[in-house]
Coordinates of C-alpha atoms in Angstrom, one line a residue:
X1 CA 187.8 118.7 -38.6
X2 CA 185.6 120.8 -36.7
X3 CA 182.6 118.7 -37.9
X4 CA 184.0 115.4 -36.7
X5 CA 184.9 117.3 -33.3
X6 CA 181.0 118.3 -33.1
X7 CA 179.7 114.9 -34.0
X8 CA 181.8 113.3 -31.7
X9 CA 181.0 115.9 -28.7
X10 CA 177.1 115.3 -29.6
X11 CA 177.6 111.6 -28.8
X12 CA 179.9 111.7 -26.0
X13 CA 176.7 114.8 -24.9
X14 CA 174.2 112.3 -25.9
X15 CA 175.7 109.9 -23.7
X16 CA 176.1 111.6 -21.0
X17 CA 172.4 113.0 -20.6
X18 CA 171.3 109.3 -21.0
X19 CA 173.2 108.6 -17.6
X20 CA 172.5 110.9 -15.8
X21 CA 168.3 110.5 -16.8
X22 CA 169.0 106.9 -15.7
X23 CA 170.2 107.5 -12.8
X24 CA 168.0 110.3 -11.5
X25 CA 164.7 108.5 -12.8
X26 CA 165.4 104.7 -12.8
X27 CA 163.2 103.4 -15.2
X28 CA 164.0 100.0 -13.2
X29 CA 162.4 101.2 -10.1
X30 CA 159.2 100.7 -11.3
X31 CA 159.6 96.8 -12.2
X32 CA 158.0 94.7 -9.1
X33 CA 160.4 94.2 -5.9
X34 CA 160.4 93.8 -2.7
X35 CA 159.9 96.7 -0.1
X36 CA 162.7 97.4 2.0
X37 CA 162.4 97.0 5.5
X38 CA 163.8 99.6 7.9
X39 CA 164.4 100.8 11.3
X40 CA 164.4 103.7 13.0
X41 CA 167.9 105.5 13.1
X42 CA 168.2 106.0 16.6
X43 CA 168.7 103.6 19.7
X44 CA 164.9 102.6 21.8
X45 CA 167.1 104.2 24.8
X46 CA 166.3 107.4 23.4
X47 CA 162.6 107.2 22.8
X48 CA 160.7 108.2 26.0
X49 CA 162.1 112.2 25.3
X50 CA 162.3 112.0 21.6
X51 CA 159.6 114.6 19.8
X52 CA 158.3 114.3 16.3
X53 CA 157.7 116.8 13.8
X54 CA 155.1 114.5 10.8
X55 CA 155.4 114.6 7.3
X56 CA 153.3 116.7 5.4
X57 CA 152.8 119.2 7.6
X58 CA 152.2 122.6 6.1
X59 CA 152.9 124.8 9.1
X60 CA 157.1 125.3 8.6
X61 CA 157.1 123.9 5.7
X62 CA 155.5 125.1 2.7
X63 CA 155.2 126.3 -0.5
X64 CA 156.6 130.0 0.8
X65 CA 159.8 128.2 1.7
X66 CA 160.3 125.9 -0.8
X67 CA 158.1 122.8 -0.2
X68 CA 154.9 122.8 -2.1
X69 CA 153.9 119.3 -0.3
X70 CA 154.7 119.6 3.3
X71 CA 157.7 118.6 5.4
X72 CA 159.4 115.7 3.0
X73 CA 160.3 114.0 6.1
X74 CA 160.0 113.7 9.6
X75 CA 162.1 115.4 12.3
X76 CA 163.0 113.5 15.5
X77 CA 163.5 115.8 17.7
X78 CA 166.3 115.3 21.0
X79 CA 166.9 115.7 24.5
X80 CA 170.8 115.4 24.8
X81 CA 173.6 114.1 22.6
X82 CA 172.0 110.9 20.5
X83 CA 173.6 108.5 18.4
X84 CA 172.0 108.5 14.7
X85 CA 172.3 105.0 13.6
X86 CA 171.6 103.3 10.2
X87 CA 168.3 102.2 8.9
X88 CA 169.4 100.0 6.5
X89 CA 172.4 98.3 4.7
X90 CA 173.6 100.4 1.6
X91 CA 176.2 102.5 1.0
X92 CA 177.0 105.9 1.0
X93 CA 176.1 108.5 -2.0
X94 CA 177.4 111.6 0.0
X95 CA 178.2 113.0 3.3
X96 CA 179.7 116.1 4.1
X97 CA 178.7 119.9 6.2
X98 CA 176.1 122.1 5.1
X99 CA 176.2 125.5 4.4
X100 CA 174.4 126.1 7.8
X101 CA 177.3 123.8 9.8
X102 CA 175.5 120.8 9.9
X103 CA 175.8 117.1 8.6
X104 CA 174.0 115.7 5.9
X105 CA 174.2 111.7 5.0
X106 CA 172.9 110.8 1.6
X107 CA 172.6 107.0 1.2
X108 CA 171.5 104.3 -1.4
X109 CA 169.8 101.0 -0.1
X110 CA 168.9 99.0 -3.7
X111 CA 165.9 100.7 -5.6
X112 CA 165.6 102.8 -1.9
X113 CA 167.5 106.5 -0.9
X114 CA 167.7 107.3 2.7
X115 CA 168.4 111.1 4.0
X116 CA 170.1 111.6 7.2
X117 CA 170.4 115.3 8.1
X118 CA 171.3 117.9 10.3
X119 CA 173.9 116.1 12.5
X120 CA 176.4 117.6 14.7
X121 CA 179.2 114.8 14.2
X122 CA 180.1 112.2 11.7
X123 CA 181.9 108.8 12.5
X124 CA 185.3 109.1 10.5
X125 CA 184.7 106.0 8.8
X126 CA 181.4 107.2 7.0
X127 CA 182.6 109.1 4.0
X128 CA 181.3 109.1 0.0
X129 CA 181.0 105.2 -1.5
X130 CA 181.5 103.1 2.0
X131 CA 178.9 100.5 2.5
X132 CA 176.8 100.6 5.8
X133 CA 175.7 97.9 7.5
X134 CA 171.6 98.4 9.4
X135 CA 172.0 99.9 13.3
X136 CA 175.8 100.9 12.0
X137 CA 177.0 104.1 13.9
X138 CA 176.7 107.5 11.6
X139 CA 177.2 110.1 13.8
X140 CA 175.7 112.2 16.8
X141 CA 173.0 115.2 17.1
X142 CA 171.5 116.7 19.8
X143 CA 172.6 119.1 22.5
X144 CA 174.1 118.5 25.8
X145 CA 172.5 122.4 27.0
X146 CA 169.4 124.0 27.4
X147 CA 170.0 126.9 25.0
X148 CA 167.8 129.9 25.7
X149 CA 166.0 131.9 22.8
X150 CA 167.0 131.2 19.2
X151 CA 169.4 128.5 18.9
X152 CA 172.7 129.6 16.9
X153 CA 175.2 127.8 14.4
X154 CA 177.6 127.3 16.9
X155 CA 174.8 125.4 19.4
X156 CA 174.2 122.9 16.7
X157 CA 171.1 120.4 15.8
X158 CA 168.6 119.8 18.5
X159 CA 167.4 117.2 15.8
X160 CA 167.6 115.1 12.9
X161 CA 165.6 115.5 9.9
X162 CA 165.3 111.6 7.9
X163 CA 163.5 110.7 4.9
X164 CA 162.8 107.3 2.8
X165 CA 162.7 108.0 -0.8
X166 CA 162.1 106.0 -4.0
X167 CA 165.7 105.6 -5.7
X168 CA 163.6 106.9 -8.7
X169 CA 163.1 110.7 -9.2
X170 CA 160.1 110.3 -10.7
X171 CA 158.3 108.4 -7.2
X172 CA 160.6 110.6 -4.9
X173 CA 159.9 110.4 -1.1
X174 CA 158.0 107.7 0.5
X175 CA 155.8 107.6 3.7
X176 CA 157.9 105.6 5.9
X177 CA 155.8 103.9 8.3
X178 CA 155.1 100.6 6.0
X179 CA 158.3 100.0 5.8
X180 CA 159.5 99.9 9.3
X181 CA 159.6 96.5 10.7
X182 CA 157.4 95.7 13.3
X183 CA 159.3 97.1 16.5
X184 CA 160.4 100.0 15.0
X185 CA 156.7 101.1 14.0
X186 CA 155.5 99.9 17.4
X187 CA 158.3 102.5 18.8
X188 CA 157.4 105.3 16.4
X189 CA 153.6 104.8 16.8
X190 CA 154.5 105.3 20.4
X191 CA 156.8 108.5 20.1
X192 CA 153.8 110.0 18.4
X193 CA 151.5 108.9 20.9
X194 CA 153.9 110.7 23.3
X195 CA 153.5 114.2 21.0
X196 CA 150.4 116.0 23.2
X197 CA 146.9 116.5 21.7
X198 CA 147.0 119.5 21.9
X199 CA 150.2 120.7 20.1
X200 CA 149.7 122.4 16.7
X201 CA 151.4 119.9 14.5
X202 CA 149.0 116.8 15.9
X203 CA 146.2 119.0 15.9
X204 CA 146.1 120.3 12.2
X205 CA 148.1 117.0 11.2
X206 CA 147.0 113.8 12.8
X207 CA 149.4 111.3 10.9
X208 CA 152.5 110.6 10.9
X209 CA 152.4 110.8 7.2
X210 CA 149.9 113.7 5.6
X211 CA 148.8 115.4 2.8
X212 CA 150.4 113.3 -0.8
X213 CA 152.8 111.5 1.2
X214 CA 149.7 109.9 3.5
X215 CA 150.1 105.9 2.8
X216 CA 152.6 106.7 0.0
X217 CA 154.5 103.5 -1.0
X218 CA 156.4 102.7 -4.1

């Protein structure tokens, strides 16, 4: 009995470590397909104040706290409440409050992942498995205040940190600016034109995309 009860517990084992190797490194990833084309997931209206922290920079984020290649993203950075919108159809992996009080969006656009984090609200609607349709409403982030000195829990996200990924593990995050279509990367290419010379992140970190992720495309 007990030997039937282990054989049967190594398959149904076996089984699931298969799926879940699948689906973190999706061997089907790698099979030719077409690049997804996104925008940027927040309205033009908003552009003209909007600051931009690259990817890959090394300065705040590093191997010390955690990230051995640079920011994995980029952060976006606002001046008032803004609406976070979607960048591309998909659907919703997960979508919930962090331990730090803000909101983090995990979606799935075909062989693509798309991060949405550190929002202040979420549109009731948005919840775990719903699809989204491209420029669909998320949520908010931003402040409506100036906050002086160190900005608390309870002030909320001044920001939003997004990234592009490969849906594959094994490819992982993905320099986004090939894969905005063409207004969007006009806009972006602007924002960080906006960014002064002189400020540390341009200075030590010219692109918008540095370091492994520079020109990084699945």
């Amino acid at each position: 009995m007990l030997k039937k009860f282990l054989k049967w517990f190594a398959i149904f084992a076996g089984v699931v470590i298969l799926f879940l190797a699948l689906f973190l490194f999706q061997p089907w990833a790698f099979l030719p397909h077409k690049h997804i084309e996104i925008s940027l997931p927040f309205p033009e209206s908003a552009d003209a104040t909007t600051s931009l922290i690259p990817m890959g920079e090394t300065i705040e984020h590093n191997a010390a706290n955690g990230n051995p290649n640079g920011h994995p993203g980029i952060d976006f950075g606002f001046m008032g409440v803004t609406p976070i919108i979607a960048s591309a159809d998909g659907w919703v992996f997960s979508a919930g409050k962090t331990d730090a009080g803000s909101i983090d969006i995990s979606t799935y656009s075909g062989f693509y992942k798309i991060e949405y984090k550190e929002l202040n609200t979420i549109e009731p609607n948005i919840r775990r498995f719903t699809k989204i349709k491209k420029g669909q409403l998320l949520g908010y982030t931003g402040r409506d205040k100036i906050i002086q000195g160190r900005p608390t829990k309870e002030d909320g996200s001044g920001q939003i940190h997004w990234e592009l990924a490969s849906s594959s593990l094994l490819i992982d995050r993905l320099c986004p600016v090939g894969y905005f279509d063409a207004e969007s990367r006009r806009r972006i290419e602007q924002i960080w034109a906006n960014v002064p010379s002189d400020s540390q992140f341009k200075k030590d970190f010219p692109d918008i995309c540095s370091g492994v992720f520079k020109d990084k495309e699945d």
